[in-house]
Every structure is written in C-alpha cells, then in structure tokens.
mmCIF file with all atom_site columns, C-alpha atoms in Angstrom:
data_model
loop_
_atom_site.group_PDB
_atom_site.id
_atom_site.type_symbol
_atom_site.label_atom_id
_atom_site.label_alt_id
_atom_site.label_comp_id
_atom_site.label_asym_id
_atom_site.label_entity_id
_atom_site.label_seq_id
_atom_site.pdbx_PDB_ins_code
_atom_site.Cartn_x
_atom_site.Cartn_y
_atom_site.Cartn_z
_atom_site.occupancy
_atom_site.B_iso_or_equiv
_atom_site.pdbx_formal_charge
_atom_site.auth_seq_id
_atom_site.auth_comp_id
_atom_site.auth_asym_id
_atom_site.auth_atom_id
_atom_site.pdbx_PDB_model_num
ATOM 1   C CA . UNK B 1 1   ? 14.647  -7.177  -0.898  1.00 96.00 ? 110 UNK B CA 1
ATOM 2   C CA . UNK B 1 2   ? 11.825  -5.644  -2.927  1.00 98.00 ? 111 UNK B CA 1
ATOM 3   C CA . UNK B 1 3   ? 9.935   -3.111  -1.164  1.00 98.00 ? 112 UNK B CA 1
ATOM 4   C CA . UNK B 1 4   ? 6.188   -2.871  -3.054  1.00 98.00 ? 113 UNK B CA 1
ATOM 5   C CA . UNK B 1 5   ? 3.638   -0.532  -2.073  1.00 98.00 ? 114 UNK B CA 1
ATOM 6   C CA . UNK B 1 6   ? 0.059   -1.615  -2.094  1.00 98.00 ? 115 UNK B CA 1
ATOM 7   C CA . UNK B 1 7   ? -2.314  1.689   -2.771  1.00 97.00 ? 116 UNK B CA 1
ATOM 8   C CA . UNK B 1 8   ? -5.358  2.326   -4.418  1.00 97.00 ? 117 UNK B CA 1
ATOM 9   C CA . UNK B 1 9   ? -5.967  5.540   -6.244  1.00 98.00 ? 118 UNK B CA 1
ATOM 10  C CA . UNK B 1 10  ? -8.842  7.434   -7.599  1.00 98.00 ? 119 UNK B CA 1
ATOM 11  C CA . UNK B 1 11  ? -8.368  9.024   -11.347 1.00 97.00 ? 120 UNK B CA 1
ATOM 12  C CA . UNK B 1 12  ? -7.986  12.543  -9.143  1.00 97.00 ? 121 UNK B CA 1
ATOM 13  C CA . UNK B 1 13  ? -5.138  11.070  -7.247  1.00 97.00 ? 122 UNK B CA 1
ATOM 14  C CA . UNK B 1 14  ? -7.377  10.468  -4.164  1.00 97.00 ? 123 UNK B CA 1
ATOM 15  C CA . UNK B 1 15  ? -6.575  7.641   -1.560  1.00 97.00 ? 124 UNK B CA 1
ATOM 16  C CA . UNK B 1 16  ? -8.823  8.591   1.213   1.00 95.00 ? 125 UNK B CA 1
ATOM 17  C CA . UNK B 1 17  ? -11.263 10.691  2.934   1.00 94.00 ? 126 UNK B CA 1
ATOM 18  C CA . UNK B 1 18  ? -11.739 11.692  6.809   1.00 91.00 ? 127 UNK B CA 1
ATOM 19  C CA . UNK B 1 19  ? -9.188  8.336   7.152   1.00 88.00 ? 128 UNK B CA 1
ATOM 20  C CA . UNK B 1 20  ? -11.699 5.747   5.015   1.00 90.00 ? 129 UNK B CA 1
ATOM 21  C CA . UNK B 1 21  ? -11.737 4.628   1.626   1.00 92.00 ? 130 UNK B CA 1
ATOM 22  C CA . UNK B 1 22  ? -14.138 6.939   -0.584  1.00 95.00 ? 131 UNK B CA 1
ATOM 23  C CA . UNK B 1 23  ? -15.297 4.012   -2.736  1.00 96.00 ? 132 UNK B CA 1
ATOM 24  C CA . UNK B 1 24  ? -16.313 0.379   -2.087  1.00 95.00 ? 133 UNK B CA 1
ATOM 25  C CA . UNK B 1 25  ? -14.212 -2.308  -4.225  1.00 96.00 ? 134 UNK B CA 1
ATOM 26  C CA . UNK B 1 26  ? -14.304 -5.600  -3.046  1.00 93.00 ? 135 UNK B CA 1
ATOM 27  C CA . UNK B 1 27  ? -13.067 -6.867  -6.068  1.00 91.00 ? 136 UNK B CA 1
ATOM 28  C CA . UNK B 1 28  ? -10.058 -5.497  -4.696  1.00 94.00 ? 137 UNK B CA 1
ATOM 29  C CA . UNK B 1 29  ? -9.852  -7.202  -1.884  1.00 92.00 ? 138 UNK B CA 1
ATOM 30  C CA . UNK B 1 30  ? -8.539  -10.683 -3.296  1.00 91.00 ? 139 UNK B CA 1
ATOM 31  C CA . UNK B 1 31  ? -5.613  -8.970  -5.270  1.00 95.00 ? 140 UNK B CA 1
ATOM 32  C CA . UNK B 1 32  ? -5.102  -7.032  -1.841  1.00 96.00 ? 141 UNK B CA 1
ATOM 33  C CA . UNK B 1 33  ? -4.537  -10.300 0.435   1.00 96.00 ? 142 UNK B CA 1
ATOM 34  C CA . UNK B 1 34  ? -2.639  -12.015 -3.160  1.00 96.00 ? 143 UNK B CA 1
ATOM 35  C CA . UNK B 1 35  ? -0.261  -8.997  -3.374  1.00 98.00 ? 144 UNK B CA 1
ATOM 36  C CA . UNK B 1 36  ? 0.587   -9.092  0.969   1.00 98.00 ? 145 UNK B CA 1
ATOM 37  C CA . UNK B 1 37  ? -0.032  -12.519 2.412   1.00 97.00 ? 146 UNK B CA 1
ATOM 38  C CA . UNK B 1 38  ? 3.000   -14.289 4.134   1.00 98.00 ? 147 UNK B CA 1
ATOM 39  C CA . UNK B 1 39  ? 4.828   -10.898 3.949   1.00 98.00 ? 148 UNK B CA 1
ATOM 40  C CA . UNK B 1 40  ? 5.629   -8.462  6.707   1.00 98.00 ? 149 UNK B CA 1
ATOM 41  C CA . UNK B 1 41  ? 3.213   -5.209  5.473   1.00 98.00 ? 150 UNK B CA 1
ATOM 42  C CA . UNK B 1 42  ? 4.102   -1.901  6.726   1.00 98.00 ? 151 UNK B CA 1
ATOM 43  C CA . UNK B 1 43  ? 1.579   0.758   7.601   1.00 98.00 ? 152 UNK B CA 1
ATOM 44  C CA . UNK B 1 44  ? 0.775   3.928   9.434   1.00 97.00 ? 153 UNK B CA 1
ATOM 45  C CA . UNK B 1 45  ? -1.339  3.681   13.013  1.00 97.00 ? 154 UNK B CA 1
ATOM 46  C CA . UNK B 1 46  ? -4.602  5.430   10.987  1.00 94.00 ? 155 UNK B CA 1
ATOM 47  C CA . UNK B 1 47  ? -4.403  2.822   8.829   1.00 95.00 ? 156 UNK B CA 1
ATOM 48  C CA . UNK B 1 48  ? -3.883  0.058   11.044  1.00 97.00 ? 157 UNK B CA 1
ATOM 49  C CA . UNK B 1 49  ? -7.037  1.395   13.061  1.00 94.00 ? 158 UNK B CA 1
ATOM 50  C CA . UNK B 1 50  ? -8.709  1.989   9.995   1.00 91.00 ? 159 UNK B CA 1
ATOM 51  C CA . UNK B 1 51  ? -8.713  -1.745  9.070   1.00 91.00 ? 160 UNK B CA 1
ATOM 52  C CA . UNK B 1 52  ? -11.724 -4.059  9.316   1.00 85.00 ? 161 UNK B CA 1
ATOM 53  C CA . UNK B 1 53  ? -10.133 -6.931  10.590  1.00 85.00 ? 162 UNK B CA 1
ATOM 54  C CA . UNK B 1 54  ? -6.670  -6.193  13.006  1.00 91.00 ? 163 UNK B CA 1
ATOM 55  C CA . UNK B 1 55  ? -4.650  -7.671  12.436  1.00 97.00 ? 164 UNK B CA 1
ATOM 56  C CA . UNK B 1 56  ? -4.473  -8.659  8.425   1.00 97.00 ? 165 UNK B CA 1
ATOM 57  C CA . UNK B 1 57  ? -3.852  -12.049 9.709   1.00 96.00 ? 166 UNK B CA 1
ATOM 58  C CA . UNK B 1 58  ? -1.254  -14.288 7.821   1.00 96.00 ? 167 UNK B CA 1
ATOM 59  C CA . UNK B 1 59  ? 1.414   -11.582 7.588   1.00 97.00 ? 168 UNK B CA 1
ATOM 60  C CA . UNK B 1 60  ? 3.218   -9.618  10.018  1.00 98.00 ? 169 UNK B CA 1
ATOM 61  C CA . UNK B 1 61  ? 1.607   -6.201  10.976  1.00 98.00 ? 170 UNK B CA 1
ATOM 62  C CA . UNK B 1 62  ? 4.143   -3.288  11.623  1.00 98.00 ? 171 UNK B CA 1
ATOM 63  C CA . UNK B 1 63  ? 2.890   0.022   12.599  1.00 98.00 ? 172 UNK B CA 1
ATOM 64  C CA . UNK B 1 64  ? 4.615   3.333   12.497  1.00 98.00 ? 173 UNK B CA 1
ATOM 65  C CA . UNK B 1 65  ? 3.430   5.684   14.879  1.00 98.00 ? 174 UNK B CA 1
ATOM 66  C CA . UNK B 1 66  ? 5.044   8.826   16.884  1.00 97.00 ? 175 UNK B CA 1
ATOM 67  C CA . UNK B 1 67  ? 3.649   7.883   20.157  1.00 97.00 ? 176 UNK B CA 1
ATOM 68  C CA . UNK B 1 68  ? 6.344   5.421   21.922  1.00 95.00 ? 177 UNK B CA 1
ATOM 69  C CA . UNK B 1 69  ? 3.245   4.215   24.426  1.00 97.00 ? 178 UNK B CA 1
ATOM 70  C CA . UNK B 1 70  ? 0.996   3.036   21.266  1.00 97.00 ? 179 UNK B CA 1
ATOM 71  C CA . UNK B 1 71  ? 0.370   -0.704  21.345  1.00 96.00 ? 180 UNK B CA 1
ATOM 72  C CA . UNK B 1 72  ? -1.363  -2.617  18.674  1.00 95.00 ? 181 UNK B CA 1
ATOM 73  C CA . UNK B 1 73  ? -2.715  -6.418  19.390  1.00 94.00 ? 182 UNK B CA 1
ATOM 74  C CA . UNK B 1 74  ? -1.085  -8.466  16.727  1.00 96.00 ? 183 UNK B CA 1
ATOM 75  C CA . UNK B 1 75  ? 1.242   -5.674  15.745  1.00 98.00 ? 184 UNK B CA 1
ATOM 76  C CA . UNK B 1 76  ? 4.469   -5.405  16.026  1.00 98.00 ? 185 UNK B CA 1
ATOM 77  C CA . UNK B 1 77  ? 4.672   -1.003  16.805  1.00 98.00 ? 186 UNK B CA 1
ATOM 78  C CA . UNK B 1 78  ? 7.953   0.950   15.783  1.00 98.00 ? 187 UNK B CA 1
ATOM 79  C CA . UNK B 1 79  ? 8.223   4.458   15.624  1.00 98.00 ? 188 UNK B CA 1
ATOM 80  C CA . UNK B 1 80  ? 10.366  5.428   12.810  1.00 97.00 ? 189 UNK B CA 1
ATOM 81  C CA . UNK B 1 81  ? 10.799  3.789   9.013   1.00 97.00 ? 190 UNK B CA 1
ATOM 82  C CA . UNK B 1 82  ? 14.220  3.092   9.799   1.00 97.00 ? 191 UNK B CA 1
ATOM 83  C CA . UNK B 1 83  ? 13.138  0.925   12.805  1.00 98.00 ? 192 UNK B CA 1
ATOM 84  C CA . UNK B 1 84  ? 9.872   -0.765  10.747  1.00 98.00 ? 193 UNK B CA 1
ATOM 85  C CA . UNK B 1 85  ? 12.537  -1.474  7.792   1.00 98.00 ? 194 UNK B CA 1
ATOM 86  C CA . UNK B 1 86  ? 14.678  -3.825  10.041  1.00 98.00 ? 195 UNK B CA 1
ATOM 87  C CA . UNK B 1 87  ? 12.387  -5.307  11.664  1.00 98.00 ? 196 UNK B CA 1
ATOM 88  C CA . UNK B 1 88  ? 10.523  -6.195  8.038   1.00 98.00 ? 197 UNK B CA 1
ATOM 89  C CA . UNK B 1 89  ? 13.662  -7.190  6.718   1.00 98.00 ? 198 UNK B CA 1
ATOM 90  C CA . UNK B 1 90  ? 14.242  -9.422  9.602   1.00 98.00 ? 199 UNK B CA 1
ATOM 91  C CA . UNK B 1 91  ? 10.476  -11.055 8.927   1.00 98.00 ? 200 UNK B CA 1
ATOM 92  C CA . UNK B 1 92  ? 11.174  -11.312 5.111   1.00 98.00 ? 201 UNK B CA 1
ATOM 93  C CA . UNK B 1 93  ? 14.555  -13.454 5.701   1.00 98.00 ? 202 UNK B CA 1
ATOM 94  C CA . UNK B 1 94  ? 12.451  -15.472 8.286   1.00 97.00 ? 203 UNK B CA 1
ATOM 95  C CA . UNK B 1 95  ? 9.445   -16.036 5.975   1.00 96.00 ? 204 UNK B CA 1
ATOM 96  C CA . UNK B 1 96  ? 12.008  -16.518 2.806   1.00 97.00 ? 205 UNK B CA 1
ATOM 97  C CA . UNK B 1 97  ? 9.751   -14.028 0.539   1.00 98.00 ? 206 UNK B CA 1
ATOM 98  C CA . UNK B 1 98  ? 11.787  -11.198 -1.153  1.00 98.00 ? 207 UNK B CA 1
ATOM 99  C CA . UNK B 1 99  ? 9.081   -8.593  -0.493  1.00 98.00 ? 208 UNK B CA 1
ATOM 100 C CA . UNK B 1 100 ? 7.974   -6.143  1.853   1.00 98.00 ? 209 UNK B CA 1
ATOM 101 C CA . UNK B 1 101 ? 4.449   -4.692  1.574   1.00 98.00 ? 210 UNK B CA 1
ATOM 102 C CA . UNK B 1 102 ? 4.165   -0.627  2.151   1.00 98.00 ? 211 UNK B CA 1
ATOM 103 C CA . UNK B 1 103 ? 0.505   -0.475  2.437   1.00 98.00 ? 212 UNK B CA 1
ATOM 104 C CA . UNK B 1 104 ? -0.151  3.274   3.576   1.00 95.00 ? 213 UNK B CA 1
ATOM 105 C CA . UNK B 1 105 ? -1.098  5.649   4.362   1.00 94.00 ? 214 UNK B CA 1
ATOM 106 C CA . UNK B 1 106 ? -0.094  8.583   2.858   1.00 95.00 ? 215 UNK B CA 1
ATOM 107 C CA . UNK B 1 107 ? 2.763   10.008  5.152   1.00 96.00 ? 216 UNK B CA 1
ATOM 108 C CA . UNK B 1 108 ? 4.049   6.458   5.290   1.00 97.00 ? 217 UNK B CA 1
ATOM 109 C CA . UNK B 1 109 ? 4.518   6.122   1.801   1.00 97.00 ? 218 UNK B CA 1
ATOM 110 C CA . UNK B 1 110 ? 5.973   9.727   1.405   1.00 96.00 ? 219 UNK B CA 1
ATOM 111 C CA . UNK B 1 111 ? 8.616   8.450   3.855   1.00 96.00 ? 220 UNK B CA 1
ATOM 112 C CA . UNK B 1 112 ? 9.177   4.990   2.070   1.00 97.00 ? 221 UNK B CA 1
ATOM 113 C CA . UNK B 1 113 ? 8.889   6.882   -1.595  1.00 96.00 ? 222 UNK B CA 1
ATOM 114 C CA . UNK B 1 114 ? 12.859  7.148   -2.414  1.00 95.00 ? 223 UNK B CA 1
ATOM 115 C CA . UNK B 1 115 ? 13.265  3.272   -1.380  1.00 96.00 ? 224 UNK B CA 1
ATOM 116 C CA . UNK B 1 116 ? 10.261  1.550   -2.999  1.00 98.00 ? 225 UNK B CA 1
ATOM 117 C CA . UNK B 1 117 ? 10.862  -0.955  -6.215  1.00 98.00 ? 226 UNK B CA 1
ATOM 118 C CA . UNK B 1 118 ? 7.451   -1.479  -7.771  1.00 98.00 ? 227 UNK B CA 1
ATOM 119 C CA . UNK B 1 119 ? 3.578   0.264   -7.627  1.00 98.00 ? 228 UNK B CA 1
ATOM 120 C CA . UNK B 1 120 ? 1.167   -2.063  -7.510  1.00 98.00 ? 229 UNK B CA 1
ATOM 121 C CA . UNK B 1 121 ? -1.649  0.416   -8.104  1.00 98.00 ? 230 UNK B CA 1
ATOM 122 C CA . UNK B 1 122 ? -5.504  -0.289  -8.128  1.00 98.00 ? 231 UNK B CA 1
ATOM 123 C CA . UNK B 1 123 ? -6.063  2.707   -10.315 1.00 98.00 ? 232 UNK B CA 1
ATOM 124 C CA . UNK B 1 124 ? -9.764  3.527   -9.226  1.00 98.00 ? 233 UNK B CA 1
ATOM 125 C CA . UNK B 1 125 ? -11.902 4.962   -12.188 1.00 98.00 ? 234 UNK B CA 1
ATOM 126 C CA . UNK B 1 126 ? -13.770 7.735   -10.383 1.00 98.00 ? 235 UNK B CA 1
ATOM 127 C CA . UNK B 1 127 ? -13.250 11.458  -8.753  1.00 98.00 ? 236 UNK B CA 1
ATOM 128 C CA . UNK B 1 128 ? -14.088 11.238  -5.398  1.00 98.00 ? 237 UNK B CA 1
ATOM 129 C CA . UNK B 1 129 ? -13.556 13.738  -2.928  1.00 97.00 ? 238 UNK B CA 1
ATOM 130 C CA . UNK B 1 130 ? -11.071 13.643  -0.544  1.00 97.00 ? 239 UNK B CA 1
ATOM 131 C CA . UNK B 1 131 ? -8.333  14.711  1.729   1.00 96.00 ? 240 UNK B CA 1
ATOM 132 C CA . UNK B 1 132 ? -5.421  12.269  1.214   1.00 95.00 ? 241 UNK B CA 1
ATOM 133 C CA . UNK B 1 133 ? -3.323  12.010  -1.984  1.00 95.00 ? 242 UNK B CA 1
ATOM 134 C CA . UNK B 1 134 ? -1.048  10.196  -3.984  1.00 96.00 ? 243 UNK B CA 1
ATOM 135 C CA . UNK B 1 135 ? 0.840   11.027  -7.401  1.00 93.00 ? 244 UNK B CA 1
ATOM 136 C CA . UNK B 1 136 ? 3.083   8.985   -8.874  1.00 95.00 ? 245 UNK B CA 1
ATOM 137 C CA . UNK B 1 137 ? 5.908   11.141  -11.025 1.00 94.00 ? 246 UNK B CA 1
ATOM 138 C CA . UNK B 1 138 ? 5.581   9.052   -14.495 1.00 91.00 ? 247 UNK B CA 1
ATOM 139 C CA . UNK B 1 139 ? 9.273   10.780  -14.568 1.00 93.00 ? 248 UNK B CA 1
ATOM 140 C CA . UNK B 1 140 ? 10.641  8.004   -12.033 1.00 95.00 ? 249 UNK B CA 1
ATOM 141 C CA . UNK B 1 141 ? 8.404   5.280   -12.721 1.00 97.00 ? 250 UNK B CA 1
ATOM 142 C CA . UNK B 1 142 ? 7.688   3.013   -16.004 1.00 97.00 ? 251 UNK B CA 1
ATOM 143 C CA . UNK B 1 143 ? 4.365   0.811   -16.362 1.00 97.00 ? 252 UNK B CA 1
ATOM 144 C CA . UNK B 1 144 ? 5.015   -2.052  -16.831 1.00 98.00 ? 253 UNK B CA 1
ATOM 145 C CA . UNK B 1 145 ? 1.365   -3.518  -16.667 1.00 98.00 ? 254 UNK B CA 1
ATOM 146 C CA . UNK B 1 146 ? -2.088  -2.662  -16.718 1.00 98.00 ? 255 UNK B CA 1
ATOM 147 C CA . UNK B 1 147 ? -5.288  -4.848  -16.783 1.00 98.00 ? 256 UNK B CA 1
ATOM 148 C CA . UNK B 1 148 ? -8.655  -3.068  -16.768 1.00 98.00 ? 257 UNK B CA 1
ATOM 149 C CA . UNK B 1 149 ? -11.891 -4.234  -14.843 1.00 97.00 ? 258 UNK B CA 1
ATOM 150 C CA . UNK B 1 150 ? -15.711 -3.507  -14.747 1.00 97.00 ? 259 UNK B CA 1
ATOM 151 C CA . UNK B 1 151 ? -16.903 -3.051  -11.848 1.00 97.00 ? 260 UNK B CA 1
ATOM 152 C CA . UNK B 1 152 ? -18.525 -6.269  -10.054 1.00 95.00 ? 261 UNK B CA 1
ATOM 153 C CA . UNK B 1 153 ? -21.789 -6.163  -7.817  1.00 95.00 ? 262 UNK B CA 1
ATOM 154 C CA . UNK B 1 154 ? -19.756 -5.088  -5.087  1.00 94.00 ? 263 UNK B CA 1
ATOM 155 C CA . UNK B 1 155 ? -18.104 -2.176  -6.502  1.00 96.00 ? 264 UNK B CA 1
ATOM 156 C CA . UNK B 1 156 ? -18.913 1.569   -6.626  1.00 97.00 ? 265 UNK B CA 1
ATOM 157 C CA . UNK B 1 157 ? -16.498 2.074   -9.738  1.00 97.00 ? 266 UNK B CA 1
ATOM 158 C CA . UNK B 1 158 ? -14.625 0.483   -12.602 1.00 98.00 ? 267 UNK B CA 1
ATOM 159 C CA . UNK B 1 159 ? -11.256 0.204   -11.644 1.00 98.00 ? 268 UNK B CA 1
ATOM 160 C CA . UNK B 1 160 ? -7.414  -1.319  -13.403 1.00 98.00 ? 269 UNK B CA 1
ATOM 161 C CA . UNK B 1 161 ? -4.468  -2.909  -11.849 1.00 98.00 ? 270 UNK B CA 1
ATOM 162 C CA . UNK B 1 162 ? -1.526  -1.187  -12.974 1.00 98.00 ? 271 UNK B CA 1
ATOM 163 C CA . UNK B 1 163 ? 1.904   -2.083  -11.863 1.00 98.00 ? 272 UNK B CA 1
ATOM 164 C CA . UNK B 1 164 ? 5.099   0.440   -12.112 1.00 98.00 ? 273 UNK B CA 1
ATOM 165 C CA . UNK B 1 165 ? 8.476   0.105   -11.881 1.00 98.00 ? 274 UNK B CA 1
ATOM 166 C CA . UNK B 1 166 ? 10.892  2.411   -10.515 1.00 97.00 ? 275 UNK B CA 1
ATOM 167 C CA . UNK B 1 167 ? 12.965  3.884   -13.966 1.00 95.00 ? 276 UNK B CA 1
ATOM 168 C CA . UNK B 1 168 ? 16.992  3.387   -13.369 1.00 89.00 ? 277 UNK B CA 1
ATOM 169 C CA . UNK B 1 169 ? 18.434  6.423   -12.281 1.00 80.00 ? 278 UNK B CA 1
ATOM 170 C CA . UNK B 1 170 ? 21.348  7.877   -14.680 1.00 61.00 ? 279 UNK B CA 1
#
C-alpha cells in the first residue's frame, strides 16, 4: 500500500497561517480531488475543520485527534496514526486502490513522515507568511517530476506540481 501525502508548499516552506491557506489556488483544486478521490485520506482535526466542504465527499474521511469525545459527521475519528493506518488500510482493500492519501496538517505528516512513499507537492511560487511548515530533506527524497503553471484567474501565485519519491535506504 502506497501511502502519498497531498501538501501544498510556499517557496519559504510555508503550508499555513492561523490554520488557513495563505494563498488562493483553485487551480489546485482539480489535481487535489484527482490525487484523493475513492481513497481513504488521512488528516488532522484542524484540518478537517478547516475544510470548506466536510466531508471531502467520495473518499473516506479519517481524523486524528487527541480528544477521545471528538466526533466528526462523515468522519470516521481515531486518535492515534497507528489506529487511522488500519482503519485506511482496511478502506483501501475495500475500495481496491493501492493508496492512502496523508493530506495534513503539519503534525500529521511529521507523524506519517518515516512511512510515506511519494510527495505529491503543489510547490507554491510565493513567500507568504506563516506559522506552519514543511521541508522536505532532498537527502531522502528524489524528484521524479515537475510541471510548472501560471497562475489562472483564480490564483494569487504561479505555482508547479512536483512529485518525489522516497530514495532507497542503504
């Protein structure tokens, strides 16, 4: 099973700000919904409340949260990665797709880090401010592809979709 994270990230290494986006790309949004739908897509509770439309319908919402009394409508809530990993698993196997969407935010992909397979990175072409961050080490991951795009009428910056795999260990 291929675990594939789903992040966009500002030149600076930014991913968010106060718990929002700090840019607007909704050219984005298509390769978003491409990249998760039919798969189960993991994600922290900010980010789960931090979504437009909850659930992301057509795929299988599990939140990771430390409060045991959190519910989510539409979600399925766990409260460790262990716990979100089986039950994805077990939706994957169901659904017959060999991957599992990480989809942030940040502590949730710090946790996931050591067992993720591929980047699939909306590398955002400005320097906003922000609290949140994410660096990949170029060390433990390879590019494998990279397609660059103005921005459209919707979008506050140029942006590329770059995709990384994870190096082989020796």
């Amino acid at each position: 099973m291929e675990i594939v994270f789903v992040v966009a990230i500002a030149e600076n290494g930014i991913i968010g700000a106060g718990n929002a986006i700090p840019w607007r790309l909704k050219s984005d949004v298509a390769r978003f919904k491409a990249l998760t739908i039919g798969k189960p897509v993991i994600m922290g509770r900010k980010t789960f409340e931090s979504l437009p439309r909850r659930p992301l319908p057509n795929r299988t919402n599990i939140v990771i949260t430390r409060d045991a009394a959190y519910r989510a409508a539409g979600a399925i809530v766990t409260t460790s990665a262990q716990d979100a990993g089986a039950v994805a698993l077990g939706d994957a196997l169901r659904r017959s797709v060999a991957e599992i969407a990480v989809i942030g935010g940040a502590e949730i992909y710090r946790q996931w880090l050591d067992r993720a397979d591929r980047l699939e990175i909306t590398e955002v072409h400005a320097r906003p401010d922000g609290d949140t961050h994410f660096d990949i080490n170029k060390a433990q991951w390879e590019e494998t592809e990279r397609v660059r795009h103005a921005a459209g009428p919707d979008d506050s910056a140029d942006f590329s979709y770059v995709t990384y795999r994870r190096r082989p260990s020796h």
